[in-house]
Amino acid sequence: MKHDRELQVVSGASPNEVRDPAVRAELKKASVWFGLACAIALVVLLVQPLLIIFAGLVFAAMLDGGVRLLGKVLKIRRGWRLTIVVLLTIAFLMGTFYLTGVQVSQQAAQLSVTLQTQFDRVTGWLSSKGVMPGKSDMSSMAQQAMGSVGKIGSYLGIALGAITSLFMVLVLGLFIAMEPRLYDRGLQWMIPEANRPEFALTLQRMGATLRRLLAGRLLGMALEGVLTFMILWFFGVPMALVLGIIAGILAFIPNVGAFITGVLMTAVGFSAGMHTGVAALSTYFVVQMFDGYVVIPMVAKKTVDLPPALTLGAQILASTLFGVLGLALADPMTAMIKVALQRSSERAEEEGQADDKVAVA
């Protein structure tokens, strides 16, 4: 205690102490910008995990839409409805694979050979016209490209990574669909209390928009896949079943998926003859016209009306920045951004109207 009484404290500011209010304000601004830059860099580094998480949210929205639709018929607990939706989905996939698995695998192998043959024919014709290098040059270029990719181990690694990512998306989506309110409350807890009502409203609208968008996509996929298969099968186009499945899956990605489907159908059709090729090409145009003039307007009235140019531009940007996964998730991301911007515009109008009322009063 005696030594404590003799304690002497040095007076005066230290060299690292900032007492000027202006300097403190500038340092706070600099820290905000520095934190924002670090956040952007972190997002760039973690873009693939973030896309997997977003894909899990999309899958959860699909399951939640099925649960809500089933709730209109069965008044039981949410957990039981989710179990029924998952079991029905698994039963449908296993039943489809059991009934058409052998046929699809045979047609898939035949499709690979047919596409390679058609590619050789087209490149040979272009080479004869002087548009592309000769066949020997194309072979050497292909060998160099294959050598630059790597050995079989790299392909196995890519396939294993894709399967792992798909498994994580499914598990993540299932967990979120089981307790969506739990994660909703968690997100709201991370937002300042004054902004939580606005955040909750925007989040609710995003969820509803995402469910409607995915419901429309699934309906369009089913109609386009079934219609493509039926018309191709009627005209005797080879591999009609696998082409219908491919058309249905690629319908999830508008514009780009339709173009790829058209190329595949045309290549397979002309491999069996001129008449079959014309029938396949006509089928593509009929299906696309039906999808563009009937399915899309009907779905857009009930779901989300995204302009084609906006959708294509978002797909180009997302595929360039994030790859194939970004291309598949471009539409859901665009729809959610559109909802957020619309709500921001509505809030600005509401604040402007409130200010006008105050001024008039």
Short mmCIF file of C-alpha atoms in Angstrom, two decimals:
data_model
loop_
_atom_site.label_atom_id
_atom_site.label_comp_id
_atom_site.label_asym_id
_atom_site.label_seq_id
_atom_site.Cartn_x
_atom_site.Cartn_y
_atom_site.Cartn_z
CA MET A 1 0.00 0.00 0.00
CA LYS A 2 2.89 2.33 0.79
CA HIS A 3 4.38 1.77 -2.64
CA ASP A 4 0.97 2.37 -4.23
CA ARG A 5 0.79 5.82 -2.67
CA GLU A 6 4.13 6.72 -4.19
CA LEU A 7 2.96 5.63 -7.69
CA GLN A 8 3.68 8.30 -10.27
CA VAL A 9 1.86 8.51 -13.60
CA VAL A 10 3.46 10.31 -16.52
CA SER A 11 1.30 13.11 -17.85
CA GLY A 12 0.95 14.22 -21.46
CA ALA A 13 -0.29 12.60 -24.67
CA SER A 14 1.48 9.55 -26.05
CA PRO A 15 2.83 9.56 -29.61
CA ASN A 16 0.16 7.12 -30.83
CA GLU A 17 -2.80 8.90 -29.16
CA VAL A 18 -5.06 10.80 -31.52
CA ARG A 19 -7.00 13.61 -29.85
CA ASP A 20 -8.00 15.57 -32.92
CA PRO A 21 -11.72 14.82 -33.66
CA ALA A 22 -11.18 15.35 -37.39
CA VAL A 23 -8.39 12.78 -37.47
CA ARG A 24 -10.51 10.32 -35.50
CA ALA A 25 -13.39 10.74 -37.95
CA GLU A 26 -11.10 10.14 -40.92
CA LEU A 27 -9.65 7.05 -39.26
CA LYS A 28 -13.15 5.67 -38.73
CA LYS A 29 -13.96 6.24 -42.40
CA ALA A 30 -10.71 4.59 -43.44
CA SER A 31 -11.44 1.59 -41.22
CA VAL A 32 -14.87 1.19 -42.85
CA TRP A 33 -13.41 1.25 -46.36
CA PHE A 34 -10.64 -1.13 -45.31
CA GLY A 35 -13.18 -3.53 -43.82
CA LEU A 36 -15.27 -3.33 -47.01
CA ALA A 37 -12.21 -4.13 -49.13
CA CYS A 38 -11.38 -7.10 -46.89
CA ALA A 39 -14.98 -8.33 -47.16
CA ILE A 40 -14.88 -8.13 -50.97
CA ALA A 41 -11.55 -9.99 -51.05
CA LEU A 42 -12.98 -12.64 -48.73
CA VAL A 43 -16.02 -13.09 -50.99
CA VAL A 44 -13.74 -13.49 -54.03
CA LEU A 45 -11.68 -16.12 -52.24
CA LEU A 46 -14.74 -18.00 -50.96
CA VAL A 47 -16.93 -17.65 -54.05
CA GLN A 48 -17.24 -21.41 -54.68
CA PRO A 49 -18.35 -22.27 -51.11
CA LEU A 50 -20.77 -19.34 -51.22
CA LEU A 51 -22.25 -20.66 -54.48
CA ILE A 52 -22.67 -24.09 -52.91
CA ILE A 53 -24.48 -22.49 -49.96
CA PHE A 54 -26.71 -20.54 -52.34
CA ALA A 55 -27.42 -23.73 -54.30
CA GLY A 56 -28.44 -25.32 -51.00
CA LEU A 57 -30.84 -22.43 -50.43
CA VAL A 58 -32.30 -22.97 -53.91
CA PHE A 59 -32.81 -26.67 -53.20
CA ALA A 60 -34.35 -25.81 -49.83
CA ALA A 61 -36.76 -23.46 -51.61
CA MET A 62 -37.79 -26.33 -53.90
CA LEU A 63 -38.48 -28.58 -50.93
CA ASP A 64 -40.27 -25.80 -49.06
CA GLY A 65 -42.49 -25.16 -52.07
CA GLY A 66 -43.45 -28.83 -52.18
CA VAL A 67 -44.13 -28.84 -48.45
CA ARG A 68 -46.35 -25.76 -48.70
CA LEU A 69 -48.21 -27.21 -51.69
CA LEU A 70 -48.76 -30.48 -49.84
CA GLY A 71 -49.95 -28.53 -46.79
CA LYS A 72 -52.97 -27.35 -48.78
CA VAL A 73 -54.11 -30.97 -49.01
CA LEU A 74 -52.76 -32.64 -45.86
CA LYS A 75 -53.12 -30.80 -42.56
CA ILE A 76 -50.25 -32.53 -40.78
CA ARG A 77 -47.01 -31.37 -39.21
CA ARG A 78 -44.35 -29.83 -41.43
CA GLY A 79 -41.81 -32.55 -40.67
CA TRP A 80 -44.14 -35.27 -41.94
CA ARG A 81 -44.93 -33.28 -45.08
CA LEU A 82 -41.22 -32.79 -45.77
CA THR A 83 -40.64 -36.51 -45.31
CA ILE A 84 -43.40 -37.29 -47.80
CA VAL A 85 -41.95 -34.84 -50.36
CA VAL A 86 -38.44 -36.32 -50.03
CA LEU A 87 -39.72 -39.90 -50.26
CA LEU A 88 -41.86 -39.10 -53.31
CA THR A 89 -38.88 -37.45 -55.01
CA ILE A 90 -36.63 -40.44 -54.30
CA ALA A 91 -39.33 -42.87 -55.46
CA PHE A 92 -39.85 -40.92 -58.69
CA LEU A 93 -36.11 -40.84 -59.47
CA MET A 94 -35.58 -44.51 -58.64
CA GLY A 95 -38.69 -45.55 -60.56
CA THR A 96 -37.66 -43.55 -63.62
CA PHE A 97 -34.15 -45.00 -63.50
CA TYR A 98 -35.51 -48.53 -63.06
CA LEU A 99 -37.92 -48.25 -65.98
CA THR A 100 -35.66 -46.39 -68.40
CA GLY A 101 -32.18 -46.86 -66.98
CA VAL A 102 -30.95 -49.44 -69.48
CA GLN A 103 -32.50 -47.62 -72.42
CA VAL A 104 -31.11 -44.26 -71.30
CA SER A 105 -27.60 -45.65 -70.80
CA GLN A 106 -27.62 -47.27 -74.23
CA GLN A 107 -28.92 -44.13 -75.90
CA ALA A 108 -26.39 -42.00 -74.00
CA ALA A 109 -23.51 -44.13 -75.29
CA GLN A 110 -24.98 -43.99 -78.79
CA LEU A 111 -25.39 -40.22 -78.47
CA SER A 112 -21.70 -39.79 -77.68
CA VAL A 113 -20.66 -41.75 -80.76
CA THR A 114 -23.19 -39.93 -82.96
CA LEU A 115 -22.05 -36.50 -81.83
CA GLN A 116 -18.40 -37.39 -82.43
CA THR A 117 -19.24 -38.64 -85.93
CA GLN A 118 -21.24 -35.53 -86.75
CA PHE A 119 -18.47 -33.32 -85.40
CA ASP A 120 -15.95 -35.05 -87.64
CA ARG A 121 -18.24 -34.57 -90.63
CA VAL A 122 -18.75 -30.87 -89.97
CA THR A 123 -15.06 -30.20 -89.33
CA GLY A 124 -14.13 -32.19 -92.45
CA TRP A 125 -16.55 -30.16 -94.57
CA LEU A 126 -15.27 -26.88 -93.10
CA SER A 127 -11.69 -28.00 -93.69
CA SER A 128 -12.46 -28.77 -97.33
CA LYS A 129 -13.81 -25.22 -97.69
CA GLY A 130 -10.70 -23.76 -96.09
CA VAL A 131 -12.57 -22.42 -93.08
CA MET A 132 -10.83 -24.64 -90.49
CA PRO A 133 -7.42 -26.36 -90.32
CA GLY A 134 -6.98 -29.78 -91.84
CA LYS A 135 -7.89 -33.03 -90.11
CA SER A 136 -4.30 -33.81 -89.16
CA ASP A 137 -3.90 -30.35 -87.65
CA MET A 138 -7.17 -30.78 -85.76
CA SER A 139 -5.99 -34.13 -84.42
CA SER A 140 -2.70 -32.68 -83.22
CA MET A 141 -4.53 -29.75 -81.61
CA ALA A 142 -6.91 -32.13 -79.87
CA GLN A 143 -4.01 -34.22 -78.60
CA GLN A 144 -2.27 -31.13 -77.25
CA ALA A 145 -5.47 -30.00 -75.58
CA MET A 146 -5.99 -33.39 -74.00
CA GLY A 147 -2.38 -33.48 -72.86
CA SER A 148 -2.67 -30.07 -71.25
CA VAL A 149 -5.69 -31.12 -69.23
CA GLY A 150 -3.92 -33.95 -67.49
CA LYS A 151 -4.33 -37.64 -66.83
CA ILE A 152 -7.27 -39.71 -65.72
CA GLY A 153 -6.63 -38.83 -62.09
CA SER A 154 -7.53 -35.21 -62.74
CA TYR A 155 -10.86 -36.24 -64.27
CA LEU A 156 -11.55 -38.47 -61.28
CA GLY A 157 -10.74 -35.55 -59.00
CA ILE A 158 -13.14 -33.28 -60.87
CA ALA A 159 -15.89 -35.90 -60.79
CA LEU A 160 -15.31 -36.53 -57.08
CA GLY A 161 -15.44 -32.81 -56.37
CA ALA A 162 -18.70 -32.45 -58.30
CA ILE A 163 -20.27 -35.38 -56.43
CA THR A 164 -19.10 -33.97 -53.10
CA SER A 165 -20.51 -30.53 -53.93
CA LEU A 166 -23.83 -32.06 -55.00
CA PHE A 167 -24.02 -34.05 -51.76
CA MET A 168 -23.31 -30.93 -49.71
CA VAL A 169 -26.01 -29.00 -51.61
CA LEU A 170 -28.58 -31.73 -50.95
CA VAL A 171 -27.73 -32.06 -47.26
CA LEU A 172 -27.61 -28.30 -46.74
CA GLY A 173 -30.92 -27.79 -48.50
CA LEU A 174 -32.54 -30.57 -46.47
CA PHE A 175 -31.36 -29.09 -43.17
CA ILE A 176 -32.62 -25.62 -44.11
CA ALA A 177 -35.97 -26.98 -45.29
CA MET A 178 -36.44 -28.81 -41.98
CA GLU A 179 -36.26 -25.62 -39.86
CA PRO A 180 -36.46 -22.53 -42.11
CA ARG A 181 -37.61 -20.26 -39.27
CA LEU A 182 -34.49 -21.13 -37.27
CA TYR A 183 -32.18 -19.79 -39.98
CA ASP A 184 -34.50 -16.85 -40.65
CA ARG A 185 -34.23 -15.78 -37.01
CA GLY A 186 -30.47 -16.26 -37.14
CA LEU A 187 -30.11 -13.96 -40.12
CA GLN A 188 -32.34 -11.34 -38.53
CA TRP A 189 -30.28 -11.50 -35.34
CA MET A 190 -27.20 -10.45 -37.31
CA ILE A 191 -28.95 -7.27 -38.52
CA PRO A 192 -29.23 -4.10 -36.37
CA GLU A 193 -32.52 -4.12 -34.46
CA ALA A 194 -33.83 -0.96 -36.13
CA ASN A 195 -33.45 -2.53 -39.61
CA ARG A 196 -34.87 -5.96 -38.78
CA PRO A 197 -38.49 -5.33 -39.86
CA GLU A 198 -37.38 -4.13 -43.30
CA PHE A 199 -34.90 -7.00 -43.61
CA ALA A 200 -37.55 -9.55 -42.58
CA LEU A 201 -40.00 -8.21 -45.18
CA THR A 202 -37.40 -8.27 -47.95
CA LEU A 203 -36.31 -11.78 -46.97
CA GLN A 204 -39.91 -12.98 -46.98
CA ARG A 205 -40.48 -11.58 -50.47
CA MET A 206 -37.24 -13.15 -51.70
CA GLY A 207 -38.32 -16.54 -50.42
CA ALA A 208 -41.75 -16.31 -52.03
CA THR A 209 -40.23 -15.13 -55.32
CA LEU A 210 -37.68 -17.93 -55.30
CA ARG A 211 -40.36 -20.56 -54.66
CA ARG A 212 -42.53 -19.25 -57.49
CA LEU A 213 -39.57 -19.05 -59.87
CA LEU A 214 -38.49 -22.61 -59.15
CA ALA A 215 -42.05 -23.91 -59.43
CA GLY A 216 -42.31 -22.30 -62.86
CA ARG A 217 -38.93 -23.71 -63.87
CA LEU A 218 -39.90 -27.24 -62.83
CA LEU A 219 -43.20 -26.99 -64.71
CA GLY A 220 -41.43 -25.73 -67.82
CA MET A 221 -38.80 -28.47 -67.57
CA ALA A 222 -41.45 -31.18 -67.34
CA LEU A 223 -43.50 -29.84 -70.25
CA GLU A 224 -40.51 -29.27 -72.52
CA GLY A 225 -38.95 -32.66 -71.78
CA VAL A 226 -42.18 -34.63 -72.31
CA LEU A 227 -43.16 -32.69 -75.43
CA THR A 228 -39.69 -33.11 -76.97
CA PHE A 229 -39.70 -36.86 -76.32
CA MET A 230 -43.20 -37.40 -77.69
CA ILE A 231 -42.64 -35.49 -80.94
CA LEU A 232 -39.20 -37.02 -81.58
CA TRP A 233 -40.55 -40.50 -80.84
CA PHE A 234 -43.50 -39.91 -83.18
CA PHE A 235 -41.21 -38.94 -86.08
CA GLY A 236 -38.82 -41.82 -85.37
CA VAL A 237 -35.80 -39.69 -84.39
CA PRO A 238 -33.13 -41.85 -82.73
CA MET A 239 -32.47 -41.50 -78.99
CA ALA A 240 -35.74 -39.66 -78.41
CA LEU A 241 -35.86 -40.56 -74.71
CA VAL A 242 -32.39 -39.32 -73.80
CA LEU A 243 -32.90 -36.17 -75.89
CA GLY A 244 -36.16 -35.51 -74.05
CA ILE A 245 -34.41 -35.92 -70.69
CA ILE A 246 -31.59 -33.61 -71.77
CA ALA A 247 -34.09 -31.03 -73.05
CA GLY A 248 -35.96 -31.14 -69.74
CA ILE A 249 -32.81 -30.74 -67.64
CA LEU A 250 -31.37 -27.93 -69.77
CA ALA A 251 -34.70 -26.09 -69.65
CA PHE A 252 -33.67 -25.02 -66.14
CA ILE A 253 -31.21 -22.65 -67.86
CA PRO A 254 -33.18 -20.49 -70.33
CA ASN A 255 -31.61 -19.34 -73.62
CA VAL A 256 -28.33 -21.25 -73.22
CA GLY A 257 -30.00 -24.58 -72.45
CA ALA A 258 -32.37 -24.24 -75.40
CA PHE A 259 -29.46 -23.57 -77.78
CA ILE A 260 -27.53 -26.64 -76.58
CA THR A 261 -30.66 -28.77 -76.89
CA GLY A 262 -31.20 -27.57 -80.46
CA VAL A 263 -27.63 -28.42 -81.46
CA LEU A 264 -27.91 -31.93 -80.01
CA MET A 265 -31.30 -32.62 -81.59
CA THR A 266 -30.17 -31.38 -85.00
CA ALA A 267 -26.95 -33.42 -84.91
CA VAL A 268 -28.74 -36.61 -83.94
CA GLY A 269 -31.56 -36.05 -86.45
CA PHE A 270 -29.32 -35.52 -89.47
CA SER A 271 -27.22 -38.54 -88.50
CA ALA A 272 -30.21 -40.74 -89.42
CA GLY A 273 -31.04 -38.99 -92.68
CA MET A 274 -32.29 -35.78 -94.22
CA HIS A 275 -35.98 -36.32 -93.38
CA THR A 276 -35.19 -37.23 -89.77
CA GLY A 277 -32.96 -34.20 -89.45
CA VAL A 278 -35.66 -31.89 -90.73
CA ALA A 279 -38.13 -33.51 -88.31
CA ALA A 280 -35.72 -32.98 -85.39
CA LEU A 281 -35.11 -29.36 -86.39
CA SER A 282 -38.86 -28.76 -86.76
CA THR A 283 -39.42 -30.36 -83.35
CA TYR A 284 -36.95 -27.95 -81.80
CA PHE A 285 -38.70 -24.91 -83.26
CA VAL A 286 -42.17 -26.20 -82.34
CA VAL A 287 -41.14 -26.88 -78.74
CA GLN A 288 -39.42 -23.52 -78.41
CA MET A 289 -42.42 -21.68 -79.86
CA PHE A 290 -44.73 -23.53 -77.47
CA ASP A 291 -42.39 -22.73 -74.59
CA GLY A 292 -42.00 -19.08 -75.59
CA TYR A 293 -45.61 -18.26 -76.44
CA VAL A 294 -47.52 -20.53 -74.06
CA VAL A 295 -45.44 -21.84 -71.15
CA ILE A 296 -43.29 -18.80 -70.35
CA PRO A 297 -46.15 -16.22 -70.44
CA MET A 298 -48.36 -18.54 -68.38
CA VAL A 299 -45.63 -19.14 -65.81
CA ALA A 300 -44.49 -15.50 -65.76
CA LYS A 301 -47.96 -14.32 -64.70
CA LYS A 302 -47.81 -16.55 -61.64
CA THR A 303 -44.09 -16.40 -60.86
CA VAL A 304 -41.37 -13.90 -61.82
CA ASP A 305 -41.29 -12.04 -65.12
CA LEU A 306 -37.60 -11.73 -66.03
CA PRO A 307 -36.90 -10.08 -69.41
CA PRO A 308 -34.96 -12.38 -71.80
CA ALA A 309 -32.15 -9.85 -72.33
CA LEU A 310 -31.72 -9.42 -68.57
CA THR A 311 -31.68 -13.18 -68.08
CA LEU A 312 -29.12 -13.75 -70.84
CA GLY A 313 -26.91 -10.92 -69.61
CA ALA A 314 -26.99 -12.30 -66.07
CA GLN A 315 -26.11 -15.76 -67.37
CA ILE A 316 -23.14 -14.41 -69.33
CA LEU A 317 -21.81 -12.51 -66.32
CA ALA A 318 -22.41 -15.37 -63.88
CA SER A 319 -20.83 -17.99 -66.15
CA THR A 320 -17.79 -15.77 -66.74
CA LEU A 321 -17.31 -15.01 -63.06
CA PHE A 322 -18.39 -18.26 -61.41
CA GLY A 323 -18.35 -20.97 -64.09
CA VAL A 324 -20.99 -23.63 -64.73
CA LEU A 325 -22.48 -23.39 -61.24
CA GLY A 326 -22.90 -19.65 -61.65
CA LEU A 327 -24.65 -20.21 -64.98
CA ALA A 328 -27.13 -22.60 -63.37
CA LEU A 329 -27.83 -20.19 -60.50
CA ALA A 330 -27.94 -16.99 -62.55
CA ASP A 331 -31.75 -16.78 -62.70
CA PRO A 332 -32.37 -17.25 -58.94
CA MET A 333 -29.68 -14.67 -58.13
CA THR A 334 -31.16 -12.19 -60.63
CA ALA A 335 -34.67 -12.71 -59.25
CA MET A 336 -33.54 -12.09 -55.66
CA ILE A 337 -31.58 -8.98 -56.64
CA LYS A 338 -34.66 -7.72 -58.50
CA VAL A 339 -36.80 -8.20 -55.38
CA ALA A 340 -34.29 -6.32 -53.22
CA LEU A 341 -34.13 -3.41 -55.68
CA GLN A 342 -37.92 -3.25 -55.96
CA ARG A 343 -38.28 -3.13 -52.19
CA SER A 344 -35.62 -0.41 -51.98
CA SER A 345 -37.54 1.62 -54.57
CA GLU A 346 -40.81 1.12 -52.66
CA ARG A 347 -39.19 2.27 -49.43
CA ALA A 348 -37.82 5.38 -51.12
CA GLU A 349 -41.30 6.19 -52.44
CA GLU A 350 -42.83 5.63 -49.02
CA GLU A 351 -40.28 7.94 -47.39
CA GLY A 352 -40.91 10.57 -50.09
CA GLN A 353 -44.66 10.41 -49.55
CA ALA A 354 -44.17 10.71 -45.78
CA ASP A 355 -41.98 13.78 -46.26
CA ASP A 356 -44.62 15.34 -48.53
CA LYS A 357 -47.33 14.79 -45.93
CA VAL A 358 -45.16 16.39 -43.26
CA ALA A 359 -44.46 19.38 -45.52
CA VAL A 360 -48.15 19.82 -46.30
CA ALA A 361 -49.07 19.60 -42.63
#
